[in-house]
Coordinates of C-alpha atoms and ligand atoms in Angstrom, one line a residue:
X1 CA -33.8 117.2 -28.6
X2 CA -33.1 116.1 -25.0
X3 CA -34.9 118.0 -22.4
X4 CA -33.8 119.1 -19.0
X5 CA -35.3 120.5 -15.8
X6 CA -34.0 121.6 -12.4
X7 CA -35.9 122.6 -9.3
X8 CA -35.0 124.0 -5.9
X9 CA -37.8 125.0 -3.5
X10 CA -40.4 123.8 -1.0
X11 CA -42.6 121.9 -3.4
X12 CA -42.4 118.1 -3.8
X13 CA -39.2 118.0 -5.9
X14 CA -39.8 114.6 -7.4
X15 CA -43.2 115.4 -8.7
X16 CA -42.2 118.9 -9.9
X17 CA -39.4 117.3 -12.0
X18 CA -41.7 114.7 -13.4
X19 CA -44.3 117.3 -14.3
X20 CA -41.6 119.3 -16.1
X21 CA -40.3 116.3 -18.0
X22 CA -43.9 115.3 -18.9
X23 CA -44.3 118.7 -20.6
X24 CA -41.0 118.2 -22.5
X25 CA -42.1 114.7 -23.7
X26 CA -43.2 116.2 -27.0
X27 CA -39.6 116.7 -27.9
X28 CA -39.1 113.0 -28.4
X29 CA -36.9 110.8 -26.2
X30 CA -35.9 107.3 -25.4
X31 CA -35.0 107.3 -21.7
X32 CA -35.4 109.5 -18.7
X33 CA -34.0 110.1 -15.2
X34 CA -33.9 112.3 -12.2
X35 CA -31.4 113.0 -9.4
X36 CA -32.7 114.1 -5.9
X37 CA -30.7 115.8 -3.3
X38 CA -32.2 115.6 0.3
X39 CA -29.4 117.5 1.9
X40 CA -27.6 114.2 2.9
X41 CA -27.5 112.1 -0.2
X42 CA -27.9 112.3 -3.9
X43 CA -30.1 109.6 -5.3
X44 CA -30.3 108.9 -9.0
X45 CA -33.2 107.1 -10.7
X46 CA -33.3 106.2 -14.4
X47 CA -35.4 104.2 -16.8
X48 CA -35.2 103.3 -20.5
X49 CA -38.3 104.2 -22.6
X50 CA -41.2 106.4 -21.7
X51 CA -41.6 108.6 -18.7
X52 CA -44.1 106.1 -17.2
X53 CA -41.2 103.6 -16.8
X54 CA -39.3 106.2 -14.7
X55 CA -42.5 106.9 -12.6
X56 CA -42.8 103.2 -12.0
X57 CA -39.2 102.9 -10.8
X58 CA -39.8 105.8 -8.4
X59 CA -43.0 104.4 -7.0
X60 CA -41.5 100.9 -6.5
X61 CA -38.7 102.2 -4.2
X62 CA -38.9 102.3 -0.4
X63 CA -40.4 105.6 0.9
X64 CA -37.5 108.0 1.4
X65 CA -36.6 109.0 4.9
X66 CA -36.2 112.7 4.1
X67 CA -37.8 115.0 1.6
X68 CA -35.7 116.3 -1.2
X69 CA -34.8 120.0 -1.4
X70 CA -33.6 120.1 -4.9
X71 CA -33.2 118.0 -8.0
X72 CA -32.5 117.7 -11.7
X73 CA -34.2 115.7 -14.4
X74 CA -33.6 114.7 -18.0
X75 CA -35.2 113.1 -21.0
X76 CA -32.7 111.7 -23.5
X77 CA -32.7 111.3 -27.3
X78 CA -29.7 109.1 -27.8
X79 CA -26.8 110.4 -29.8
X80 CA -23.6 108.9 -28.2
X81 CA -24.4 105.5 -26.9
X82 CA -27.6 103.5 -27.2
X83 CA -30.9 104.1 -25.4
X84 CA -30.1 102.1 -22.3
X85 CA -30.5 102.8 -18.6
X86 CA -26.8 103.2 -18.1
X87 CA -26.6 105.9 -20.8
X88 CA -29.7 107.8 -19.4
X89 CA -29.0 110.9 -17.5
X90 CA -28.3 112.1 -14.7
X91 CA -24.6 111.0 -14.6
X92 CA -22.8 110.8 -11.3
X93 CA -19.1 111.3 -10.4
X94 CA -17.2 108.3 -9.1
X95 CA -17.6 109.5 -5.5
X96 CA -21.4 109.8 -6.0
X97 CA -21.3 113.5 -5.0
X98 CA -21.5 115.4 -8.2
X99 CA -24.3 114.9 -10.6
X100 CA -25.4 116.5 -13.9
X101 CA -27.8 116.4 -16.8
X102 CA -26.8 117.6 -20.2
X103 CA -28.3 118.6 -23.6
X104 CA -26.1 118.8 -26.6
X105 CA -22.9 117.1 -27.8
X106 CA -19.4 117.2 -26.4
X107 CA -17.3 117.0 -29.5
X108 CA -13.9 116.3 -27.9
X109 CA -15.3 113.6 -25.6
X110 CA -13.1 110.9 -26.9
X111 CA -9.9 112.7 -26.2
X112 CA -11.2 113.8 -22.8
X113 CA -12.3 110.3 -21.9
X114 CA -8.9 108.9 -22.7
X115 CA -7.3 111.6 -20.5
X116 CA -9.7 111.1 -17.6
X117 CA -9.5 107.3 -17.7
X118 CA -5.7 107.6 -17.6
X119 CA -6.1 109.8 -14.5
X120 CA -8.2 107.0 -12.9
X121 CA -11.8 108.1 -13.5
X122 CA -14.1 105.1 -14.1
X123 CA -16.7 105.4 -16.8
X124 CA -20.1 103.6 -16.6
X125 CA -21.7 104.7 -19.8
X126 CA -20.9 105.2 -23.5
X127 CA -22.1 108.8 -23.5
X128 CA -20.1 111.9 -24.3
X129 CA -21.9 113.5 -21.2
X130 CA -20.0 111.4 -18.7
X131 CA -16.7 113.1 -19.6
X132 CA -18.2 116.3 -18.4
X133 CA -19.0 114.9 -15.0
X134 CA -15.5 113.6 -14.4
X135 CA -13.9 116.7 -15.9
X136 CA -15.9 118.9 -13.6
X137 CA -15.3 116.6 -10.6
X138 CA -11.6 116.7 -11.2
X139 CA -11.8 120.5 -10.9
X140 CA -13.9 120.2 -7.8
X141 CA -11.3 118.1 -6.1
X142 CA -8.9 121.0 -6.6
X143 CA -11.1 124.0 -5.7
X144 CA -13.8 122.4 -3.4
X145 CA -16.2 124.9 -5.0
X146 CA -18.9 123.8 -7.4
X147 CA -19.0 127.2 -9.1
X148 CA -15.3 127.3 -9.7
X149 CA -15.2 123.6 -10.8
X150 CA -18.0 124.2 -13.3
X151 CA -16.3 127.3 -14.7
X152 CA -13.0 125.5 -15.1
X153 CA -14.5 122.2 -16.3
X154 CA -16.6 123.5 -19.0
X155 CA -13.8 125.5 -20.5
X156 CA -12.3 122.1 -21.5
X157 CA -15.4 121.1 -23.4
X158 CA -15.9 121.6 -27.1
X159 CA -19.3 121.5 -28.8
X160 CA -22.8 122.3 -27.6
X161 CA -24.1 122.0 -24.1
X162 CA -26.6 123.1 -21.5
X163 CA -26.0 121.6 -18.0
X164 CA -27.8 121.4 -14.7
X165 CA -25.3 120.4 -12.0
X166 CA -25.6 119.7 -8.3
X167 CA -23.1 118.6 -5.6
X168 CA -23.9 116.8 -2.4
X169 CA -21.7 119.1 -0.3
X170 CA -23.4 122.2 -1.7
X171 CA -27.1 121.4 -1.3
X172 CA -28.2 125.0 -1.5
X173 CA -27.7 125.4 -5.2
X174 CA -28.0 124.0 -8.7
X175 CA -25.6 125.4 -11.3
X176 CA -26.9 126.0 -14.8
X177 CA -24.6 126.8 -17.7
X178 CA -24.9 126.9 -21.5
X179 CA -23.1 127.1 -24.8
X180 CA -25.0 126.6 -28.1
X181 CA -28.0 124.9 -26.4
X182 CA -31.0 126.6 -24.9
X183 CA -31.5 127.1 -21.1
X184 CA -33.9 129.3 -19.1
X185 CA -34.3 130.0 -15.4
X186 CA -37.8 130.2 -14.1
X187 CA -38.2 132.6 -11.2
X188 CA -40.7 131.7 -8.4
X189 CA -41.3 132.7 -4.8
X190 CA -39.0 130.7 -2.5
X191 CA -38.4 128.4 -5.4
X192 CA -36.6 128.6 -8.8
X193 CA -36.5 126.4 -11.9
X194 CA -34.2 125.6 -14.7
X195 CA -35.4 124.3 -18.0
X196 CA -34.4 123.7 -21.6
X197 CA -37.7 124.9 -22.9
X198 CA -40.7 126.9 -21.6
X199 CA -43.3 124.1 -21.5
X200 CA -41.3 122.5 -18.6
X201 CA -42.2 125.4 -16.4
X202 CA -45.4 126.7 -17.9
X203 CA -48.0 127.4 -15.3
X204 CA -45.4 127.2 -12.5
X205 CA -43.7 130.7 -12.8
X206 CA -44.6 133.9 -14.5
X207 CA -41.1 135.3 -15.1
X208 CA -37.9 133.9 -16.7
X209 CA -34.3 134.7 -17.5
X210 CA -32.8 133.5 -20.7
X211 CA -29.3 132.4 -20.3
X212 CA -26.9 133.3 -23.1
X213 CA -23.9 131.4 -24.3
X214 CA -21.1 131.1 -21.8
X215 CA -23.3 132.3 -18.9
X216 CA -23.6 130.5 -15.7
X217 CA -26.4 130.7 -13.2
X218 CA -26.2 129.9 -9.5
X219 CA -29.7 129.0 -8.7
X220 CA -30.7 129.0 -5.1
X221 CA -34.1 128.8 -3.4
X222 CA -34.4 132.6 -2.9
X223 CA -31.8 133.9 -5.3
X224 CA -30.5 133.5 -8.8
X225 CA -27.1 135.0 -9.7
X226 CA -26.0 135.0 -13.3
X227 CA -22.3 135.3 -14.1
X228 CA -20.0 135.3 -17.1
X229 CA -17.4 132.6 -17.2
X230 CA -14.8 135.2 -16.0
X231 CA -16.8 135.7 -12.9
X232 CA -18.5 139.0 -13.6
X233 CA -22.0 139.3 -12.2
X234 CA -24.5 140.1 -15.0
X235 CA -27.6 142.1 -14.8
X236 CA -30.0 140.0 -16.7
X237 CA -33.4 141.1 -18.1
X238 CA -36.4 139.4 -16.4
X239 CA -39.0 138.5 -19.0
X240 CA -42.6 137.4 -18.7
X241 CA -43.5 134.0 -20.1
X242 CA -45.6 134.7 -23.2
X243 CA -47.7 131.5 -23.1
X244 CA -50.5 130.3 -20.9
X245 CA -50.9 126.7 -19.8
X246 CA -53.7 126.0 -22.3
X247 CA -51.1 125.9 -25.2
X248 CA -49.9 122.6 -23.9
X249 CA -53.3 121.0 -23.4
X250 CA -55.1 118.9 -26.1
X251 CA -58.4 120.8 -25.6
X252 CA -60.5 117.8 -26.2
X253 CA -58.7 116.6 -29.3
X254 CA -57.4 113.0 -29.4
X255 CA -53.9 114.2 -30.4
X256 CA -52.0 117.5 -30.4
X257 CA -51.5 117.0 -34.1
X258 CA -55.2 117.1 -34.8
X259 CA -55.6 120.1 -32.5
X260 CA -52.8 121.9 -34.3
X261 CA -54.2 121.1 -37.7
X262 CA -57.5 122.6 -36.6
X263 CA -55.8 125.8 -35.3
X264 CA -54.5 126.8 -38.7
X265 CA -57.4 129.1 -39.8
X266 CA -57.0 131.2 -36.7
X267 CA -53.3 131.4 -37.0
X268 CA -53.4 132.5 -40.7
X269 CA -56.3 134.9 -40.0
X270 CA -54.2 136.6 -37.3
X271 CA -51.2 136.7 -39.5
X272 CA -53.1 138.1 -42.5
X273 CA -54.7 140.8 -40.4
X274 CA -51.4 141.8 -38.9
X275 CA -49.6 142.2 -42.2
X276 CA -52.2 142.8 -44.9
X277 CA -54.6 145.2 -43.3
X278 CA -56.5 145.5 -46.7
X279 CA -55.8 144.3 -50.2
X280 CA -55.4 147.9 -51.3
X281 CA -53.0 149.0 -48.6
X282 CA -49.2 148.4 -48.5
X283 CA -47.9 145.2 -46.7
X284 CA -47.2 146.1 -43.1
X285 CA -44.0 144.4 -41.8
X286 CA -44.9 144.7 -38.2
X287 CA -44.0 147.0 -35.2
X288 CA -40.3 146.6 -35.5
X289 CA -40.2 147.3 -39.2
X290 CA -37.9 145.7 -41.8
X291 CA -34.3 146.2 -40.7
X292 CA -32.9 144.9 -44.0
X293 CA -31.1 147.0 -46.6
X294 CA -33.1 145.8 -49.6
X295 CA -31.0 147.7 -52.1
X296 CA -28.0 145.5 -51.2
X297 CA -29.8 142.2 -52.0
X298 CA -28.6 140.6 -55.3
X299 CA -29.4 137.0 -54.4
X300 CA -31.4 135.1 -51.7
X301 CA -30.5 131.8 -50.1
X302 CA -33.0 130.1 -47.9
X303 CA -31.6 127.5 -45.5
X304 CA -33.7 125.1 -43.5
X305 CA -34.3 121.4 -42.6
X306 CA -37.2 119.0 -43.0
X307 CA -40.6 120.6 -43.2
X308 CA -39.1 124.1 -43.0
X309 CA -37.0 123.2 -46.1
X310 CA -40.2 122.4 -47.9
X311 CA -41.5 125.9 -47.0
X312 CA -38.3 127.3 -48.4
X313 CA -38.9 125.5 -51.7
X314 CA -42.3 127.1 -51.9
X315 CA -40.8 130.5 -51.5
X316 CA -38.3 129.9 -54.2
X317 CA -41.0 129.2 -56.8
X318 CA -43.0 132.1 -55.6
X319 CA -40.3 134.7 -55.2
X320 CA -38.3 134.1 -58.4
X321 CA -41.6 134.8 -60.2
X322 CA -42.5 137.8 -58.1
X323 CA -39.1 139.4 -57.5
X324 CA -37.0 138.3 -60.5
X325 CA -34.1 137.6 -58.0
X326 CA -32.3 134.3 -57.9
X327 CA -33.4 132.3 -54.9
X328 CA -31.3 129.4 -53.8
X329 CA -32.7 126.8 -51.4
X330 CA -30.5 124.3 -49.5
X331 CA -30.7 121.9 -46.6
X332 CA -28.7 123.5 -43.8
X333 CA -26.7 120.3 -43.3
X334 CA -25.5 120.5 -46.9
X335 CA -24.9 124.3 -47.0
X336 CA -22.5 124.2 -44.1
X337 CA -20.0 121.8 -45.6
X338 CA -19.3 123.4 -48.9
X339 CA -17.8 126.6 -50.4
X340 CA -21.1 128.4 -51.1
X341 CA -21.2 131.8 -52.7
X342 CA -22.8 133.7 -49.9
X343 CA -21.5 137.3 -49.6
X344 CA -22.5 140.8 -48.5
X345 CA -25.0 141.0 -51.4
X346 CA -26.8 137.9 -50.2
X347 CA -29.9 137.8 -48.1
X348 CA -29.8 134.5 -46.2
X349 CA -33.1 133.4 -44.7
X350 CA -33.1 130.8 -42.0
X351 CA -36.4 129.1 -41.4
X352 CA -36.9 127.1 -38.2
X353 CA -40.0 126.4 -36.3
X354 CA -38.1 125.7 -33.1
X355 CA -35.2 128.1 -33.7
X356 CA -33.0 125.5 -32.1
X357 CA -32.1 123.2 -35.1
X358 CA -28.3 122.9 -34.9
X359 CA -27.7 122.6 -38.7
X360 CA -29.8 125.7 -39.5
X361 CA -28.1 127.7 -36.7
X362 CA -24.6 126.8 -37.9
X363 CA -25.5 127.7 -41.5
X364 CA -26.9 131.1 -40.5
X365 CA -23.9 131.8 -38.4
X366 CA -21.6 131.0 -41.3
X367 CA -23.6 133.2 -43.6
X368 CA -23.4 136.1 -41.1
X369 CA -19.7 135.7 -40.9
X370 CA -19.6 136.1 -44.7
X371 CA -21.3 139.5 -44.4
X372 CA -24.8 138.4 -45.6
X373 CA -27.9 140.0 -44.2
X374 CA -29.9 137.5 -42.1
X375 CA -33.6 137.2 -41.9
X376 CA -35.1 134.5 -39.6
X377 CA -38.5 133.0 -39.7
X378 CA -39.3 131.2 -36.5
X379 CA -42.1 130.2 -34.3
X380 CA -40.0 130.8 -31.2
X381 CA -38.8 134.4 -31.0
X382 CA -36.9 133.5 -27.8
X383 CA -34.9 130.8 -29.6
X384 CA -31.1 130.6 -30.2
X385 CA -31.2 131.3 -33.9
X386 CA -32.6 134.7 -33.4
X387 CA -29.3 135.9 -32.0
X388 CA -27.9 136.0 -35.6
X389 CA -30.9 137.8 -37.1
X390 CA -30.8 141.3 -38.6
X391 CA -34.5 140.9 -38.8
X392 CA -37.0 138.3 -37.4
X393 CA -40.4 137.3 -38.7
X394 CA -42.2 135.6 -35.9
X395 CA -44.8 133.0 -37.0
X396 CA -46.9 133.3 -33.9
X397 CA -48.4 129.9 -34.4
X398 CA -48.2 129.1 -30.7
X399 CA -46.2 126.2 -29.1
X400 CA -46.3 123.2 -31.5
X401 CA -46.4 120.1 -29.4
X402 CA -46.8 117.4 -32.0
X403 CA -43.4 116.3 -33.4
X404 CA -44.9 116.4 -36.9
X405 CA -45.0 120.1 -37.9
X406 CA -48.4 121.2 -39.2
X407 CA -49.5 124.6 -38.1
X408 CA -46.0 126.0 -38.1
X409 CA -45.5 124.8 -41.8
X410 CA -48.7 126.5 -42.9
X411 CA -47.6 129.6 -40.9
X412 CA -44.2 129.5 -42.7
X413 CA -45.9 129.4 -46.1
X414 CA -48.2 132.3 -45.2
X415 CA -45.3 134.3 -43.8
X416 CA -43.1 133.7 -46.9
X417 CA -46.1 134.8 -49.0
X418 CA -46.5 138.1 -47.3
X419 CA -42.8 138.7 -47.0
X420 CA -42.5 138.1 -50.7
X421 CA -45.3 140.5 -51.4
X422 CA -43.5 143.1 -49.2
X423 CA -40.3 142.7 -51.2
X424 CA -42.2 142.9 -54.5
X425 CA -44.0 146.0 -53.3
X426 CA -40.7 147.6 -52.3
X427 CA -38.8 146.8 -55.5
X428 CA -41.9 147.4 -57.6
X429 CA -41.7 144.1 -59.4
X430 CA -45.4 143.5 -59.5
X431 CA -48.3 145.7 -60.8
X432 CA -50.5 147.3 -58.2
X433 CA -53.5 145.3 -59.4
X434 CA -51.7 142.0 -59.2
X435 CA -50.4 142.9 -55.7
X436 CA -53.9 143.7 -54.6
X437 CA -55.3 140.4 -55.9
X438 CA -52.5 138.4 -54.4
X439 CA -53.1 140.0 -51.0
X440 CA -56.8 139.3 -51.3
X441 CA -56.1 135.6 -51.9
X442 CA -54.3 135.4 -48.6
X443 CA -57.0 137.3 -46.8
X444 CA -59.6 134.8 -48.0
X445 CA -57.6 131.7 -47.1
X446 CA -58.7 131.2 -43.4
X447 CA -62.4 130.9 -44.3
X448 CA -61.4 128.3 -47.0
X449 CA -59.3 126.4 -44.5
X450 CA -62.3 126.3 -42.1
X451 CA -64.4 124.9 -45.0
X452 CA -61.9 122.0 -45.4
X453 CA -61.7 121.3 -41.7
X454 CA -65.5 121.3 -41.4
X455 CA -65.8 118.2 -43.6
X456 CA -63.3 115.5 -43.1
X457 CA -65.3 112.5 -44.3
X458 CA -63.6 112.2 -47.7
X459 CA -60.1 112.3 -46.2
X460 CA -61.1 109.8 -43.5
X461 CA -62.4 107.4 -46.0
X462 CA -59.3 107.7 -48.2
X463 CA -57.1 107.1 -45.1
X464 CA -59.1 103.9 -44.5
X465 CA -58.3 102.8 -48.1
X466 CA -54.6 103.7 -47.9
X467 CA -53.7 102.5 -44.4
X468 CA -52.7 99.0 -45.4
X469 CA -50.3 99.9 -48.2
X470 CA -46.6 99.6 -47.4
X471 CA -45.5 102.3 -49.8
X472 CA -46.8 105.4 -51.5
X473 CA -45.8 107.9 -54.1
X474 CA -46.8 111.6 -54.0
X475 CA -46.5 113.7 -57.1
X476 CA -46.8 117.5 -57.9
X477 CA -45.4 120.1 -60.2
X478 CA -44.3 123.7 -59.9
X479 CA -45.4 125.3 -56.8
X480 CA -47.2 122.1 -55.7
X481 CA -44.1 119.9 -55.8
X482 CA -43.2 120.9 -52.2
X483 CA -46.7 120.2 -51.2
X484 CA -46.3 116.6 -52.5
X485 CA -42.9 116.3 -50.7
X486 CA -44.3 117.6 -47.5
X487 CA -47.4 115.3 -47.7
X488 CA -45.1 112.3 -48.2
X489 CA -42.8 113.4 -45.3
X490 CA -45.9 113.8 -43.0
X491 CA -47.2 110.3 -43.9
X492 CA -43.9 108.6 -43.4
X493 CA -42.9 110.3 -40.2
X494 CA -46.1 109.4 -38.3
X495 CA -47.4 106.3 -40.0
X496 CA -44.0 104.7 -41.0
X497 CA -45.4 104.0 -44.5
X498 CA -42.6 104.5 -47.0
X499 CA -43.8 107.6 -48.9
X500 CA -41.8 109.7 -51.4
X501 CA -42.6 113.0 -53.2
X502 CA -41.5 113.4 -56.8
X503 CA -41.8 116.0 -59.5
X504 CA -44.5 114.5 -61.6
X505 CA -42.5 115.0 -64.8
X506 CA -39.7 113.0 -63.3
X507 CA -41.9 109.9 -62.8
X508 CA -41.2 108.6 -66.3
X509 CA -37.4 108.9 -65.7
X510 CA -37.3 106.2 -63.1
X511 CA -39.9 106.1 -60.3
X512 CA -42.6 104.9 -62.6
X513 CA -40.9 101.5 -62.4
X514 CA -42.3 101.3 -58.9
X515 CA -45.9 101.7 -60.0
X516 CA -48.4 98.8 -59.8
X517 CA -51.6 98.0 -57.9
X518 CA -49.5 97.9 -54.7
X519 CA -48.2 101.5 -55.1
X520 CA -50.9 104.1 -54.7
X521 CA -50.2 107.6 -56.0
X522 CA -51.3 110.8 -54.4
X523 CA -51.4 113.7 -56.9
X524 CA -51.4 117.3 -56.0
X525 CA -53.2 119.1 -58.9
X526 CA -53.3 122.8 -58.4
X527 CA -54.8 125.3 -60.9
X528 CA -52.5 126.9 -63.4
X529 CA -50.1 125.9 -66.2
X530 CA -49.1 122.5 -64.8
X531 CA -52.7 121.2 -64.5
X532 CA -53.0 119.5 -67.9
X533 CA -49.5 118.0 -67.6
X534 CA -50.4 116.6 -64.2
X535 CA -53.5 114.9 -65.6
X536 CA -51.2 113.2 -68.2
X537 CA -48.9 112.0 -65.4
X538 CA -51.9 110.6 -63.6
X539 CA -52.9 108.8 -66.8
X540 CA -49.5 107.3 -66.9
X541 CA -49.9 106.0 -63.3
X542 CA -53.4 104.7 -64.0
X543 CA -52.0 102.8 -67.0
X544 CA -49.7 101.0 -64.6
X545 CA -52.7 99.9 -62.5
X546 CA -51.8 102.2 -59.6
X547 CA -54.6 103.5 -57.3
X548 CA -54.5 107.2 -58.0
X549 CA -56.0 109.8 -55.6
X550 CA -55.8 113.5 -56.0
X551 CA -56.1 116.7 -54.1
X552 CA -57.6 119.4 -56.4
X553 CA -59.8 122.5 -56.5
X554 CA -63.5 122.3 -56.1
X555 CA -64.3 123.2 -59.7
X556 CA -61.3 121.5 -61.4
X557 CA -62.7 119.7 -64.4
X558 CA -61.8 116.1 -64.6
X559 CA -63.6 113.2 -66.1
X560 CA -66.0 111.4 -63.7
X561 CA -64.3 108.5 -61.9
X562 CA -61.0 109.5 -63.4
X563 CA -59.4 109.4 -59.9
X564 CA -59.9 106.5 -57.5
X565 CA -60.4 109.1 -54.8
X566 CA -60.6 112.9 -54.6
X567 CA -59.9 115.4 -51.9
X568 CA -61.4 118.8 -53.0
X569 CA -60.4 122.2 -51.7
X570 CA -62.2 125.5 -52.2
X571 CA -61.2 127.5 -55.3
X572 CA -58.2 129.7 -54.9
X573 CA -55.2 131.1 -56.9
X574 CA -52.3 128.9 -58.0
X575 CA -50.0 130.5 -55.4
X576 CA -52.3 129.9 -52.4
X577 CA -53.5 126.4 -53.5
X578 CA -50.6 124.7 -51.6
X579 CA -51.8 126.1 -48.3
X580 CA -55.1 124.4 -48.7
X581 CA -54.0 121.2 -50.4
X582 CA -51.4 120.8 -47.6
X583 CA -54.2 120.7 -44.9
X584 CA -55.9 117.7 -46.7
X585 CA -52.5 115.9 -46.8
X586 CA -51.9 116.6 -43.1
X587 CA -55.3 115.2 -42.3
X588 CA -54.6 112.2 -44.5
X589 CA -51.3 111.4 -42.8
X590 CA -53.0 111.9 -39.4
X591 CA -56.0 109.6 -40.1
X592 CA -53.7 106.9 -41.6
X593 CA -51.4 107.0 -38.6
X594 CA -54.2 107.0 -36.1
X595 CA -56.0 104.1 -37.9
X596 CA -52.7 102.1 -37.6
X597 CA -52.5 102.9 -33.9
X598 CA -49.3 104.8 -34.2
X599 CA -48.1 107.2 -31.5
X600 CA -49.1 110.2 -33.6
X601 CA -47.6 113.0 -31.5
X602 CA -44.4 111.2 -30.6
X603 CA -43.3 109.1 -33.6
X604 CA -40.4 106.7 -33.0
X605 CA -36.8 108.0 -33.5
X606 CA -37.9 111.6 -34.0
X607 CA -37.3 114.6 -31.8
X608 CA -39.1 117.9 -32.0
X609 CA -36.0 120.1 -32.2
X610 CA -32.8 118.6 -33.5
X611 CA -30.1 120.3 -31.6
X612 CA -27.2 118.2 -32.9
X613 CA -25.6 118.5 -36.3
Ligands
AGP701 C1 -41.4 118.0 -39.3 O1 -42.6 117.3 -39.3 C2 -40.3 117.4 -38.8 N1 -40.5 116.8 -37.5 C3 -38.9 117.9 -39.1 O2 -38.6 117.7 -40.4 C4 -38.6 119.5 -38.8 O3 -39.3 120.2 -39.7 C5 -37.1 119.7 -38.9 O4 -36.4 119.0 -37.9 C6 -36.8 121.2 -38.8 O5 -37.2 121.7 -37.6 P1 -37.2 123.3 -37.3 O6 -38.2 123.9 -38.2 O7 -37.6 123.4 -35.9 O8 -35.8 123.8 -37.6

């Protein structure tokens, strides 16, 4: 959500921080700031809006007399307090000596603020973060040690946090500490970094340390010491960064979203090859094997948010058919606030591209406490959610920079497909011949995806026709319903056109009242039992003068000119059709948003990973 970065070393501190923040921009934000420590003073610079505004503030200031030795930076996605310069981080103590940046939410901030104000501390913002500065500063006044002050101060904080903290009188270090929010330390030569996510330090260092909850790192130029909050020095594993700088470049595409849509065949081919060596061979789980006790599973719950929730809905339709086990799907934010029936017989699956979505993490944590087995599907094997996993299925889709999820969604669908086949194979719920043909369908998908991507004319011309509508309805049935819902979500999040996905059979129970020539309908018509009924639903829409477009298979038989526009995809089975149809809908959303001149990769109000509940 917010992003933070810290640097201590011989390089130009200001530029290093700005470079780091630039690479975190994709997370979505509304203000930015840095604090520089030149061994004499701490200077804070902030600006509302894009990072360019901060760069401008910095370039308009008089040339500093001394070079900075260390600094911290932040991009903020407003939660407590509006997106203003005052609320932007870093936040300073009243004596201007202690400064920090923060990711997360301090839940007991109101009570703390009250207490600190009563003790004479003056607040300059509406943020929860400022309570942390003053709480730690109050401790500093007692101990005169930044490490001790941070250790004592953060014990007073409830909620989620990752902090980078500096003090004017201790210019040899930055302290990093976390609880329920990600934080890594990048290890360089005569320099060290702190970051909330790998892109901030990609290409700068080769090795990192992942901090765990309630661990504190004292980051000096030539040394990093990690301690528990009771002062024990910890021997942390040093890990190599698994990404090269190319993953955060557009590679000639106009937007990351378009690049990521085009990466999908390669990702699915890699995944298919890893898990389905041949249609006649058993599904291969991967090197670590499946650590789940499958005999224990009597019910499955899949918990996720947004696009990942749509992937979960796909799995429900697929798996209840293949496995004959009840599969419950729920938004994580709903699951955590009710008495659900999760128990030791449950398999709870958390799906999260980022692995940092606070709602999904909390839900999974609750399920684990109830004794459920936990399976995590994530694109970030190094993320926080993995801590609760009995077993992890990595999506290996590469870093997804565009806020709108595309390649990770398709990878989620494909992963749920092969995991479903694995379970079916283990509990023998499908015949060998059906299993083989389902495997073959997935193996053939990448080439079919390439075919779609090689001809984007139809989708571009449809985007041109749809771009000036204010609203749109997407419809689908059965396994394609989620495809309709995801198509609508994609369009609305990047184009700001109001679009909603409905079960086509539900149209006549209400939404049909919306239909007229101003309300285009996008129908997702896969092969299978629902095809004929979908045609009837489209007839109903046409009878209300709606412009009706459809995504359907190459050979699907429909009367000539029945649809106002068609997006065809290569022939495939009912169960794999959504993975192809979805690509057309991603492209449609992309071309509409681009034609409208939207900021495709960083849509307003959205953040890439939502680390607050
Ligand atoms: C997708 O386009 C969205 N930006 C959003 O709905 C996202 O899928 C959701 O926030 C969940 O994220 P996660 O998969 O990282 O948990």
